[in-house]
Coordinates of C-alpha atoms and ligand atoms in Angstrom, one line a residue:
M1 CA 0.1 0.0 0.1
N2 CA 2.9 2.4 0.9
V3 CA 4.6 1.5 -2.4
H4 CA 1.9 2.4 -4.5
D5 CA 1.4 5.6 -2.4
S6 CA 4.8 6.8 -3.0
E7 CA 4.3 5.9 -6.9
Q8 CA 1.4 8.2 -7.0
M9 CA 3.3 11.1 -5.5
V10 CA 6.1 10.3 -8.1
E11 CA 3.5 10.6 -10.6
L12 CA 1.8 13.9 -9.0
L13 CA 5.4 15.6 -8.6
G14 CA 6.2 14.6 -12.2
G15 CA 3.6 16.7 -13.5
Q16 CA 5.5 19.7 -11.3
G17 CA 8.6 19.2 -13.0
Y18 CA 10.2 16.9 -10.4
K19 CA 12.4 13.8 -11.7
T20 CA 13.2 10.8 -9.2
T21 CA 16.8 10.3 -8.2
D22 CA 18.8 7.8 -6.6
D23 CA 21.4 10.1 -5.3
V24 CA 19.9 11.9 -1.9
E25 CA 22.6 14.6 -2.2
K26 CA 21.2 15.7 -5.8
A27 CA 17.7 15.9 -4.3
D28 CA 15.9 19.3 -4.1
L29 CA 12.8 17.5 -2.4
I30 CA 12.8 14.6 -0.2
I31 CA 9.4 12.7 1.1
F32 CA 9.3 10.2 4.0
N33 CA 6.6 7.9 3.2
T34 CA 5.8 6.3 6.3
C35 CA 4.5 3.4 8.3
S36 CA 3.3 2.9 12.1
I37 CA 2.2 -0.6 12.2
R38 CA 5.0 -1.7 14.5
E39 CA 7.3 0.3 16.5
K40 CA 10.3 -0.9 14.5
A41 CA 8.7 0.8 11.3
E42 CA 8.4 4.1 13.3
Q43 CA 12.0 3.8 14.4
K44 CA 13.4 3.6 11.1
A45 CA 11.3 6.5 9.7
Y46 CA 12.9 8.6 12.7
S47 CA 16.4 7.7 11.7
E48 CA 16.2 8.3 8.3
L49 CA 14.6 11.6 8.9
G50 CA 17.4 12.4 11.2
R51 CA 20.0 12.1 8.4
C52 CA 18.3 14.9 6.4
R53 CA 19.1 17.4 9.1
K54 CA 22.6 17.9 7.9
L55 CA 21.6 17.8 4.3
K56 CA 19.3 20.8 5.1
L57 CA 22.0 22.7 6.6
R58 CA 24.0 22.5 3.6
K59 CA 21.2 22.9 1.2
P60 CA 18.6 25.6 2.6
H61 CA 16.4 25.4 -0.3
L62 CA 15.9 21.5 0.0
I63 CA 12.1 20.5 0.9
I64 CA 11.6 17.8 3.1
G65 CA 8.2 16.4 3.7
I66 CA 6.8 13.3 5.7
S67 CA 3.9 11.6 4.6
G68 CA 1.9 8.5 5.8
C69 CA 0.8 6.7 9.0
L70 CA 3.3 8.2 11.2
A71 CA 2.5 11.9 9.8
Q72 CA -1.2 11.5 10.2
Q73 CA -0.5 10.2 13.7
L74 CA 1.5 13.1 14.9
G75 CA 0.6 15.8 12.3
A76 CA 2.0 19.2 13.5
K77 CA 3.8 17.7 16.5
F78 CA 6.2 16.4 14.0
F79 CA 7.6 20.1 13.6
K80 CA 8.7 19.9 17.1
R81 CA 10.4 16.5 16.7
A82 CA 12.1 17.8 13.4
P83 CA 12.2 21.5 12.9
Y84 CA 13.8 21.3 9.6
L85 CA 10.5 19.5 8.1
D86 CA 8.8 21.7 5.5
L87 CA 5.4 19.5 5.1
V88 CA 3.5 16.7 7.1
F89 CA 0.9 15.5 5.1
G90 CA -1.6 12.5 5.9
T91 CA -3.2 9.3 4.3
H92 CA -6.1 11.0 2.9
N93 CA -3.9 14.1 1.5
I94 CA -2.0 12.8 -1.3
H95 CA -4.1 14.2 -4.2
R96 CA -3.1 17.7 -2.7
L97 CA 0.6 17.4 -2.8
P98 CA 1.2 19.6 -5.9
E99 CA -0.8 22.3 -4.1
M100 CA 1.3 21.9 -0.8
I101 CA 4.5 21.9 -2.2
S102 CA 3.7 24.9 -4.4
H103 CA 2.8 26.6 -1.2
V104 CA 6.2 25.9 0.5
E105 CA 8.2 26.7 -2.5
A106 CA 6.1 30.1 -3.0
A107 CA 5.7 31.4 0.7
G108 CA 8.5 28.9 2.2
S109 CA 6.2 28.2 5.0
R110 CA 5.6 25.0 6.6
V111 CA 2.5 23.0 5.6
V112 CA 0.5 20.5 7.6
E113 CA -2.5 18.7 6.2
T114 CA -4.0 15.6 8.1
S115 CA -7.7 15.9 7.6
F116 CA -9.6 12.9 6.5
H117 CA -11.8 13.2 3.5
D118 CA -15.2 11.2 2.9
S119 CA -14.0 10.2 -0.7
V120 CA -10.3 9.5 -0.7
R121 CA -9.5 11.4 -4.1
S122 CA -6.0 9.9 -4.2
L123 CA -7.3 6.4 -4.7
G124 CA -7.9 7.5 -8.5
I125 CA -4.4 8.9 -9.1
L126 CA -3.1 6.9 -12.1
A127 CA 0.9 5.9 -11.4
L128 CA 1.8 5.1 -14.7
P129 CA 4.5 2.4 -14.6
R130 CA 8.3 3.7 -15.1
N131 CA 10.0 2.2 -18.2
G132 CA 10.1 -1.5 -18.6
S133 CA 7.9 -2.2 -15.7
I134 CA 5.6 -5.1 -16.4
S135 CA 3.6 -4.8 -13.1
A136 CA 1.5 -2.4 -11.4
Y137 CA -0.5 -2.0 -8.1
V138 CA -4.2 -0.7 -8.4
T139 CA -6.0 0.5 -5.2
V140 CA -9.3 -0.9 -5.3
M141 CA -10.3 0.0 -1.7
Q142 CA -8.8 1.8 1.3
G143 CA -9.2 2.2 4.9
C144 CA -10.5 -0.7 7.2
N145 CA -13.4 -1.1 9.4
N146 CA -12.3 -4.0 11.3
F147 CA -10.5 -2.5 14.4
C148 CA -8.5 -5.4 15.2
T149 CA -7.5 -4.7 18.8
Y150 CA -3.7 -4.3 18.1
C151 CA -3.9 -2.3 14.9
V152 CA -3.7 1.1 14.1
V153 CA -4.6 0.8 10.6
P154 CA -8.4 2.0 11.1
Y155 CA -7.2 5.0 13.1
L156 CA -4.7 6.2 10.6
R157 CA -6.2 5.3 7.0
G158 CA -10.0 5.8 8.1
R159 CA -13.0 3.7 7.4
E160 CA -13.4 1.5 4.4
E161 CA -13.9 3.1 1.1
S162 CA -14.2 1.2 -2.1
R163 CA -13.5 2.6 -5.7
K164 CA -16.3 2.4 -8.4
L165 CA -15.9 -0.7 -10.6
Q166 CA -15.7 1.1 -13.8
D167 CA -13.3 3.6 -12.5
I168 CA -11.0 0.5 -11.3
V169 CA -11.5 -1.2 -15.1
N170 CA -10.6 1.9 -16.7
E171 CA -7.3 2.2 -14.8
V172 CA -6.2 -1.5 -15.5
V173 CA -7.1 -0.8 -19.1
A174 CA -5.0 2.1 -19.1
L175 CA -2.2 0.2 -17.5
A176 CA -2.6 -2.7 -20.2
D177 CA -2.3 0.0 -22.9
H178 CA 1.2 1.2 -21.3
G179 CA 2.5 -2.5 -21.3
I180 CA 1.5 -3.8 -17.9
K181 CA 1.0 -7.6 -17.8
E182 CA 0.2 -7.9 -14.0
V183 CA -2.0 -6.1 -11.8
T184 CA -2.1 -6.6 -8.0
L185 CA -5.5 -5.2 -6.5
L186 CA -4.7 -3.7 -3.5
G187 CA -6.7 -2.7 -0.2
Q188 CA -6.4 -3.4 3.6
N189 CA -9.1 -5.8 3.3
V190 CA -10.1 -6.4 -0.6
N191 CA -12.3 -9.2 0.4
S192 CA -15.1 -6.5 1.4
Y193 CA -14.5 -4.7 -1.7
G194 CA -17.8 -3.2 -2.9
E195 CA -19.7 -3.0 0.6
T196 CA -19.7 0.8 0.1
V197 CA -20.4 1.2 -3.5
N198 CA -24.1 0.7 -4.6
G199 CA -25.0 -2.0 -7.3
C200 CA -21.5 -3.7 -7.1
S201 CA -21.9 -7.2 -5.6
G202 CA -18.5 -7.5 -4.3
F203 CA -15.0 -8.7 -4.8
S204 CA -15.8 -11.7 -7.0
T205 CA -17.4 -9.7 -9.7
L206 CA -14.4 -7.0 -9.6
L207 CA -12.0 -10.2 -10.2
K208 CA -14.2 -11.3 -12.8
E209 CA -14.4 -8.0 -14.8
V210 CA -10.4 -7.3 -14.4
G211 CA -9.8 -11.0 -15.5
G212 CA -11.6 -10.3 -18.9
I213 CA -9.2 -7.0 -19.7
E214 CA -7.1 -7.6 -22.8
G215 CA -3.2 -7.6 -22.4
I216 CA -3.4 -8.4 -18.5
K217 CA -2.2 -12.0 -18.1
R218 CA -1.8 -12.1 -14.3
I219 CA -4.0 -10.7 -11.3
R220 CA -3.1 -11.1 -8.0
F221 CA -4.6 -9.1 -4.8
T222 CA -4.0 -8.4 -1.4
T223 CA -4.7 -8.3 1.5
S224 CA -7.3 -10.6 2.5
H225 CA -9.3 -11.1 5.7
P226 CA -10.2 -14.9 6.5
K227 CA -13.8 -13.7 7.9
D228 CA -14.5 -12.0 4.5
L229 CA -13.2 -14.7 2.2
S230 CA -16.5 -15.9 0.5
E231 CA -17.2 -19.0 -1.5
D232 CA -17.7 -16.7 -4.4
I233 CA -14.2 -15.3 -4.2
I234 CA -12.5 -18.8 -3.7
R235 CA -14.3 -20.1 -6.8
C236 CA -12.5 -17.2 -8.8
F237 CA -9.4 -19.3 -8.3
A238 CA -10.8 -21.8 -10.7
E239 CA -13.0 -19.7 -13.0
V240 CA -10.9 -16.5 -13.6
D241 CA -7.6 -17.9 -15.6
D242 CA -5.5 -15.1 -15.1
L243 CA -6.1 -14.9 -11.1
C244 CA -2.8 -16.4 -10.2
E245 CA -2.7 -19.3 -7.6
H246 CA -1.5 -17.1 -4.7
I247 CA -3.3 -16.0 -1.7
H248 CA -1.9 -14.1 1.3
L249 CA -4.6 -14.9 4.1
P250 CA -3.3 -13.4 7.6
V251 CA -4.1 -16.0 10.3
Q252 CA -2.5 -14.1 13.3
S253 CA -2.6 -16.8 15.8
G254 CA -3.7 -20.5 16.1
S255 CA -5.2 -20.2 19.5
D256 CA -8.9 -19.5 19.6
N257 CA -8.6 -17.4 22.6
V258 CA -6.1 -15.2 21.0
I259 CA -7.8 -15.0 18.0
K260 CA -11.0 -13.8 20.1
K261 CA -9.1 -11.4 21.9
M262 CA -7.7 -9.8 18.7
G263 CA -11.3 -9.2 17.7
R264 CA -10.8 -11.2 14.1
Y265 CA -14.2 -13.0 14.3
Y266 CA -13.1 -16.5 13.1
T267 CA -11.6 -19.5 15.0
S268 CA -8.7 -21.7 13.9
G269 CA -11.3 -24.3 12.5
D270 CA -12.8 -21.7 10.4
Y271 CA -9.4 -20.7 8.9
L272 CA -8.4 -24.5 8.4
D273 CA -11.7 -24.9 6.4
K274 CA -11.2 -21.9 4.2
V275 CA -7.6 -23.4 3.7
A276 CA -9.2 -26.7 2.9
E277 CA -11.8 -25.1 0.2
L278 CA -8.9 -22.8 -1.2
R279 CA -6.9 -26.2 -1.8
E280 CA -9.9 -28.1 -3.2
V281 CA -11.0 -25.6 -5.9
C282 CA -7.0 -24.8 -6.6
P283 CA -4.8 -27.8 -5.7
D284 CA -1.5 -25.8 -6.4
I285 CA -2.5 -22.5 -4.6
S286 CA 0.4 -20.9 -2.7
I287 CA -0.6 -19.8 0.6
T288 CA 1.1 -16.9 2.7
S289 CA 0.2 -15.6 6.1
D290 CA 0.9 -13.2 9.0
I291 CA 1.3 -14.3 12.5
I292 CA 1.8 -12.2 15.8
V293 CA 3.6 -13.9 18.6
G294 CA 3.3 -12.4 22.3
F295 CA -0.1 -10.8 22.1
P296 CA -1.0 -9.9 25.6
G297 CA -2.2 -12.9 27.3
E298 CA -0.9 -15.4 25.0
T299 CA 0.1 -18.6 27.0
E300 CA 2.4 -21.3 26.0
E301 CA -0.6 -23.4 25.2
D302 CA -1.7 -20.6 23.0
F303 CA 1.6 -20.4 21.4
Q304 CA 1.6 -24.2 20.8
K305 CA -1.6 -23.8 18.9
T306 CA 0.0 -21.5 16.5
V307 CA 2.6 -23.8 15.8
D308 CA 0.2 -26.8 15.4
L309 CA -1.6 -24.6 13.1
M310 CA 1.4 -24.1 11.1
E311 CA 2.0 -27.7 11.0
K312 CA -1.5 -28.2 9.4
V313 CA -1.3 -25.6 7.1
R314 CA 2.5 -25.7 5.8
F315 CA 2.4 -22.2 4.7
D316 CA 4.3 -21.3 1.6
G317 CA 5.6 -18.1 3.2
L318 CA 5.1 -16.2 6.1
F319 CA 5.6 -12.6 7.8
S320 CA 5.7 -13.1 11.6
F321 CA 6.1 -10.2 13.9
K322 CA 6.5 -9.8 18.0
Y323 CA 3.4 -8.0 19.2
S324 CA 4.0 -4.3 19.1
E325 CA 1.9 -2.0 21.6
R326 CA 0.4 0.9 19.7
D327 CA -1.0 3.9 21.3
G328 CA -4.7 4.2 20.8
T329 CA -5.6 0.6 20.2
A330 CA -7.9 -1.5 22.4
A331 CA -4.9 -4.1 23.2
V332 CA -3.0 -1.4 25.2
K333 CA -5.4 -1.9 28.1
F334 CA -5.1 -5.7 28.1
D335 CA -3.5 -7.3 31.0
N336 CA -0.9 -10.3 31.0
K337 CA 1.8 -8.7 28.5
V338 CA 4.3 -11.0 27.3
S339 CA 8.0 -10.0 28.0
E340 CA 10.2 -9.1 25.3
D341 CA 12.4 -12.1 25.9
V342 CA 9.6 -14.6 25.7
K343 CA 8.3 -12.9 22.4
G344 CA 11.9 -13.2 21.1
E345 CA 11.8 -17.0 21.9
R346 CA 8.4 -17.9 20.0
L347 CA 9.5 -15.4 16.9
Q348 CA 12.5 -17.9 16.7
I349 CA 10.5 -21.1 16.9
V350 CA 8.0 -19.8 14.4
Q351 CA 10.7 -18.6 12.0
S352 CA 12.7 -21.4 12.2
L353 CA 9.6 -23.8 11.4
Q354 CA 8.3 -21.6 8.6
E355 CA 11.9 -21.8 7.0
K356 CA 11.5 -25.7 7.0
H357 CA 8.0 -25.3 5.5
T358 CA 9.0 -22.7 2.7
L359 CA 11.8 -25.1 1.6
E360 CA 9.5 -28.1 1.8
R361 CA 7.0 -26.3 -0.6
N362 CA 9.6 -25.0 -2.8
R363 CA 11.2 -28.4 -3.2
A364 CA 7.9 -29.9 -4.4
L365 CA 8.3 -27.7 -7.2
E366 CA 11.7 -29.4 -8.5
G367 CA 11.5 -31.2 -11.6
G368 CA 8.3 -29.6 -12.6
V369 CA 7.6 -26.8 -15.4
E370 CA 6.1 -23.4 -14.4
D371 CA 4.8 -20.6 -16.2
V372 CA 7.3 -17.8 -15.2
L373 CA 6.4 -14.1 -16.3
V374 CA 9.9 -12.6 -16.6
E375 CA 10.9 -9.2 -15.2
G376 CA 14.2 -8.5 -16.2
F377 CA 17.9 -9.4 -15.3
S378 CA 18.6 -11.0 -12.2
K379 CA 19.8 -8.9 -9.2
N380 CA 23.1 -11.1 -9.1
C381 CA 24.0 -12.0 -12.3
R382 CA 23.7 -10.4 -15.4
D383 CA 23.6 -13.7 -17.6
D384 CA 20.5 -14.5 -15.8
V385 CA 16.9 -13.3 -15.8
M386 CA 14.4 -13.6 -13.2
G387 CA 10.7 -13.8 -13.2
R388 CA 7.9 -15.2 -10.9
T389 CA 5.7 -18.1 -10.7
R390 CA 2.1 -17.8 -10.8
S391 CA 2.3 -18.9 -7.2
N392 CA 4.6 -15.7 -6.6
K393 CA 7.8 -17.6 -6.2
I394 CA 11.2 -16.0 -7.8
V395 CA 13.0 -18.1 -10.4
N396 CA 16.4 -17.4 -11.6
F397 CA 17.5 -19.0 -15.1
K398 CA 19.6 -18.3 -18.0
G399 CA 18.3 -16.0 -20.4
S400 CA 18.3 -12.7 -22.6
A401 CA 16.8 -9.4 -21.7
D402 CA 14.5 -9.7 -25.0
I403 CA 12.3 -12.1 -23.0
A404 CA 11.2 -9.4 -20.3
G405 CA 7.5 -9.0 -20.2
K406 CA 7.2 -12.5 -21.6
T407 CA 5.5 -15.7 -20.1
V408 CA 7.5 -18.5 -20.6
P409 CA 7.9 -22.1 -19.3
V410 CA 10.8 -23.1 -17.1
K411 CA 11.8 -26.4 -15.8
I412 CA 12.6 -26.0 -12.0
T413 CA 16.0 -27.6 -11.3
K414 CA 16.8 -26.6 -7.5
A415 CA 14.8 -25.1 -4.9
Y416 CA 16.2 -22.6 -2.3
L417 CA 14.6 -20.7 0.8
H418 CA 14.1 -17.4 -1.1
S419 CA 13.9 -18.5 -5.0
L420 CA 14.2 -21.2 -7.2
R421 CA 16.7 -22.1 -9.9
G422 CA 15.5 -23.3 -13.4
E423 CA 16.0 -23.8 -17.0
L424 CA 14.1 -22.2 -20.0
V425 CA 12.2 -24.9 -21.8
W426 CA 11.2 -22.8 -24.9
A427 CA 10.1 -19.4 -25.4
K428 CA 6.4 -18.5 -25.9
G429 CA 5.6 -15.4 -28.0
Ligands
5AD501 N1 1.9 -5.8 16.2 C1 2.6 -6.8 15.7 N2 2.3 -7.0 14.2 C2 1.0 -6.3 14.0 N3 0.6 -6.1 12.8 C3 -0.3 -5.3 12.4 N4 -0.2 -4.4 13.9 C4 0.6 -5.2 14.7 C5 1.0 -4.8 16.0 N5 0.3 -3.9 16.6 C6 1.0 -7.0 11.6 C7 -0.3 -8.1 11.3 C8 -0.9 -7.7 10.0 C9 0.5 -7.1 9.3 C10 0.3 -6.0 8.1 O1 1.3 -6.4 10.6 O2 0.3 -9.5 11.2 O3 -1.4 -8.7 9.3
SF4_502 FE1 -5.6 -4.1 10.7 FE2 -7.2 -5.7 11.3 FE3 -7.8 -3.9 9.5 FE4 -5.9 -5.6 8.7 S1 -8.1 -6.0 9.3 S2 -5.8 -3.7 8.7 S3 -5.0 -6.0 11.0 S4 -7.6 -4.0 11.6

């Protein structure tokens, strides 16, 4: 979501004559797009921002802005923390960036804008792909109404708001015209897409519509909430050819007690049923998830249930986090907080078990042939190209740059933890 917000800012600033640079010393404008979902992300933002202080002393005309969740949360208080800042704007104000920058340029005065708007206009900013990219993000909804007890998102991104189906379709058509082959439909809770749009029967309708757009070969979506993953949506994995066989379905915990206290409204049994349904409809589906360890009150027994659930599901990949207390969320008031040491131990257990499962799932692909959408040269070797399987696994193989943007069959010869090695079978048009 944040990456896409940054792309939209680049697009808007391009209209004002700004160009991107990889060299921070050359920049006339720096915007930090921040996340505050966990404390670690917040600290990272502060330390990056701190580095700009010296830069501003050397280059007084440099404009420094901060956006995203942390900006939304602190607003004008940010100026106290970082007096060299020029601009603070929140998650609902991206569309106003050109106007805010012009104001700073002309008046040299600070701007702060963190108000929420009923209709998030920045949802409709078309961020055209940079040269050569083959994938793009398309926001379909933003905000969240779920208020999981640990999470700041509903407070910082506001309530759920879905874009009109036709606007999304038009945007995907425009991206296809610019050579995009793969779109990822984005939202905090895409499964509840359409609940705020009259006359739209929801996310499965959207998937089918986008699935019919010429030029787009692959569709992905993220993120899903298990309670809103309907049969209709699950069936799309069989019915919409371009929908890739991958779902990110955060479970957060395997303990019913903890899931309940997290305010997630499903049980571990419900989750396992969804996994079974997904695998029945789409046997090769890759399933990834998020898990939080050390939520307040999580006992050894609760934690063991998370491990048991992981053993049952055997995720293809997992993002795991230590519970991080966030101001303003309900869980701040929960007792029986878990110590940092215990959180660390539990995280270690989850991560090493996941490594075993990821490797096992990747190895199951060895010897088979996968359709790989080629993105370009590999990071480490210029004789290799890299692409992704439909299940979203990275594959490196010998090939030349002219197959970038094409889907080619690749035989998987070796599986690693973070990628696969393969050999081109033959090049399709
Ligand atoms: N502490 C730890 N992890 C969190 N997440 C969200 N809020 C917190 C928090 N307070 C994790 C969840 C979510 C992912 C995006 O971040 O697992 O799915
Ligand atoms: Fe946060 Fe829960 Fe909404 Fe996800 S569904 S953004 S975890 S409140």
